[in-house]
Amino acid sequence: MSWAEYQQLIATRGDHSIPRLKYINGYLALKMPTFEHGRLDAIVADLIVAILNQQLRDYIRTTLVALQIPEQAGIEPDHCFWLSNWAAVNGKSRIDLATDPPPDIAVEVDVTNFTNIADYQPFNVAEVWIIRGDTLAIFAIAPEGCVQTDSSQFFSDVDIPQLYQQVISAVVDGASPPKAIRSALC
């Protein structure tokens, strides 16, 4: 598929977020989110927001946003968070990576092995968090490659993967997601 055809498909889709699109070097992939996907996405996004609010930090959070590099790639993370550069995108209706900073964290819930961490390399996102069931993996993205890390540079005092597993375990045991998040953060 050409870049122009990809752009036409995005224009045709309008403001609808389904299906999710990924365009990398002439290839288009589609993702249809499921109930499980939406549930895990909400849990991890609510957990991040709860930590940020507890730490009294400013941020910008978006759900589906199309990050694009013209003629090369387009990707739609489940959530994006601007932490360091939140003020640079505050109040904007569109993000242009040619002039705006990329998100600090992109979150992908991967129920069907749709996510390839290398796809994020050209976008200069600092971290990509991939959720697969009860596991949260953090990848640091740098010009030299993608490396899985044990912790987030943005939450150096919090064991994010362990906290996520604790929340998921509580939900499996019958707690509502908000209650599980509140209990994990106490």
PDB file of C-alpha atoms in Angstrom, residues 100-174:
ATOM      1  CA  ASP A 100       5.956  18.498  18.318  1.00  0.00           C
ATOM      2  CA  PRO A 101       7.733  16.213  20.778  1.00  0.00           C
ATOM      3  CA  PRO A 102       6.811  12.535  20.689  1.00  0.00           C
ATOM      4  CA  PRO A 103       5.041  11.048  23.689  1.00  0.00           C
ATOM      5  CA  ASP A 104       7.249   9.913  26.552  1.00  0.00           C
ATOM      6  CA  ILE A 105       5.261   6.700  27.000  1.00  0.00           C
ATOM      7  CA  ALA A 106       3.218   4.763  24.467  1.00  0.00           C
ATOM      8  CA  VAL A 107       1.055   1.942  25.812  1.00  0.00           C
ATOM      9  CA  GLU A 108       0.116  -1.065  23.677  1.00  0.00           C
ATOM     10  CA  VAL A 109      -2.197  -3.818  24.875  1.00  0.00           C
ATOM     11  CA  ASP A 110      -1.238  -6.805  22.777  1.00  0.00           C
ATOM     12  CA  VAL A 111      -3.848  -9.543  22.939  1.00  0.00           C
ATOM     13  CA  THR A 112      -3.050 -10.963  19.483  1.00  0.00           C
ATOM     14  CA  ASN A 113       0.720 -10.365  19.035  1.00  0.00           C
ATOM     15  CA  PHE A 114       0.052  -7.323  16.816  1.00  0.00           C
ATOM     16  CA  THR A 115       2.792  -5.235  18.396  1.00  0.00           C
ATOM     17  CA  ASN A 116       6.357  -5.305  17.171  1.00  0.00           C
ATOM     18  CA  ILE A 117       8.508  -3.140  19.432  1.00  0.00           C
ATOM     19  CA  ALA A 118      10.826  -2.279  16.531  1.00  0.00           C
ATOM     20  CA  ASP A 119       7.915  -0.458  14.848  1.00  0.00           C
ATOM     21  CA  TYR A 120       8.324   2.297  17.459  1.00  0.00           C
ATOM     22  CA  GLN A 121      11.993   2.947  16.694  1.00  0.00           C
ATOM     23  CA  PRO A 122      11.461   5.738  14.117  1.00  0.00           C
ATOM     24  CA  PHE A 123       8.992   7.636  16.309  1.00  0.00           C
ATOM     25  CA  ASN A 124      11.459   8.520  19.100  1.00  0.00           C
ATOM     26  CA  VAL A 125       9.034   7.536  21.840  1.00  0.00           C
ATOM     27  CA  ALA A 126      11.158   7.197  24.989  1.00  0.00           C
ATOM     28  CA  GLU A 127       9.321   4.161  26.364  1.00  0.00           C
ATOM     29  CA  VAL A 128       6.804   1.662  25.049  1.00  0.00           C
ATOM     30  CA  TRP A 129       4.856  -0.367  27.590  1.00  0.00           C
ATOM     31  CA  ILE A 130       3.459  -3.592  26.197  1.00  0.00           C
ATOM     32  CA  ILE A 131       0.745  -5.405  28.111  1.00  0.00           C
ATOM     33  CA  ARG A 132       0.238  -9.093  27.415  1.00  0.00           C
ATOM     34  CA  GLY A 133      -2.283 -10.493  29.882  1.00  0.00           C
ATOM     35  CA  ASP A 134      -0.943 -10.108  33.426  1.00  0.00           C
ATOM     36  CA  THR A 135       2.504  -9.006  32.239  1.00  0.00           C
ATOM     37  CA  LEU A 136       3.669  -5.465  31.588  1.00  0.00           C
ATOM     38  CA  ALA A 137       6.991  -5.104  29.784  1.00  0.00           C
ATOM     39  CA  ILE A 138       8.794  -1.769  29.511  1.00  0.00           C
ATOM     40  CA  PHE A 139      10.983  -1.071  26.499  1.00  0.00           C
ATOM     41  CA  ALA A 140      13.352   1.875  26.307  1.00  0.00           C
ATOM     42  CA  ILE A 141      13.627   3.153  22.758  1.00  0.00           C
ATOM     43  CA  ALA A 142      16.918   4.738  21.718  1.00  0.00           C
ATOM     44  CA  PRO A 143      18.521   5.465  18.340  1.00  0.00           C
ATOM     45  CA  GLU A 144      20.649   2.333  18.710  1.00  0.00           C
ATOM     46  CA  GLY A 145      17.678   0.055  19.392  1.00  0.00           C
ATOM     47  CA  CYS A 146      14.940  -1.123  21.720  1.00  0.00           C
ATOM     48  CA  VAL A 147      15.883  -2.631  25.078  1.00  0.00           C
ATOM     49  CA  GLN A 148      13.585  -4.223  27.629  1.00  0.00           C
ATOM     50  CA  THR A 149      14.153  -2.680  31.061  1.00  0.00           C
ATOM     51  CA  ASP A 150      13.065  -3.543  34.586  1.00  0.00           C
ATOM     52  CA  SER A 151      11.863  -0.029  35.378  1.00  0.00           C
ATOM     53  CA  SER A 152      10.575   3.152  33.839  1.00  0.00           C
ATOM     54  CA  GLN A 153      12.781   6.204  33.642  1.00  0.00           C
ATOM     55  CA  PHE A 154       9.659   8.254  34.391  1.00  0.00           C
ATOM     56  CA  PHE A 155       8.744   6.301  37.537  1.00  0.00           C
ATOM     57  CA  SER A 156      12.149   5.354  38.908  1.00  0.00           C
ATOM     58  CA  ASP A 157      10.772   4.905  42.438  1.00  0.00           C
ATOM     59  CA  VAL A 158       7.922   2.566  41.380  1.00  0.00           C
ATOM     60  CA  ASP A 159       8.178  -1.059  40.239  1.00  0.00           C
ATOM     61  CA  ILE A 160       5.599  -0.639  37.482  1.00  0.00           C
ATOM     62  CA  PRO A 161       5.546  -4.262  36.214  1.00  0.00           C
ATOM     63  CA  GLN A 162       5.115  -5.614  39.756  1.00  0.00           C
ATOM     64  CA  LEU A 163       2.448  -3.030  40.586  1.00  0.00           C
ATOM     65  CA  TYR A 164       0.548  -3.928  37.402  1.00  0.00           C
ATOM     66  CA  GLN A 165       0.675  -7.641  38.271  1.00  0.00           C
ATOM     67  CA  GLN A 166      -0.580  -6.849  41.767  1.00  0.00           C
ATOM     68  CA  VAL A 167      -3.548  -4.946  40.328  1.00  0.00           C
ATOM     69  CA  ILE A 168      -4.370  -7.689  37.827  1.00  0.00           C
ATOM     70  CA  SER A 169      -4.172 -10.358  40.552  1.00  0.00           C
ATOM     71  CA  ALA A 170      -6.586  -8.381  42.722  1.00  0.00           C
ATOM     72  CA  VAL A 171      -8.990  -8.003  39.780  1.00  0.00           C
ATOM     73  CA  VAL A 172      -8.807 -11.756  39.081  1.00  0.00           C
ATOM     74  CA  ASP A 173      -9.598 -12.331  42.783  1.00  0.00           C
ATOM     75  CA  GLY A 174     -12.768 -10.238  42.425  1.00  0.00           C
TER      76      GLY A 174
END
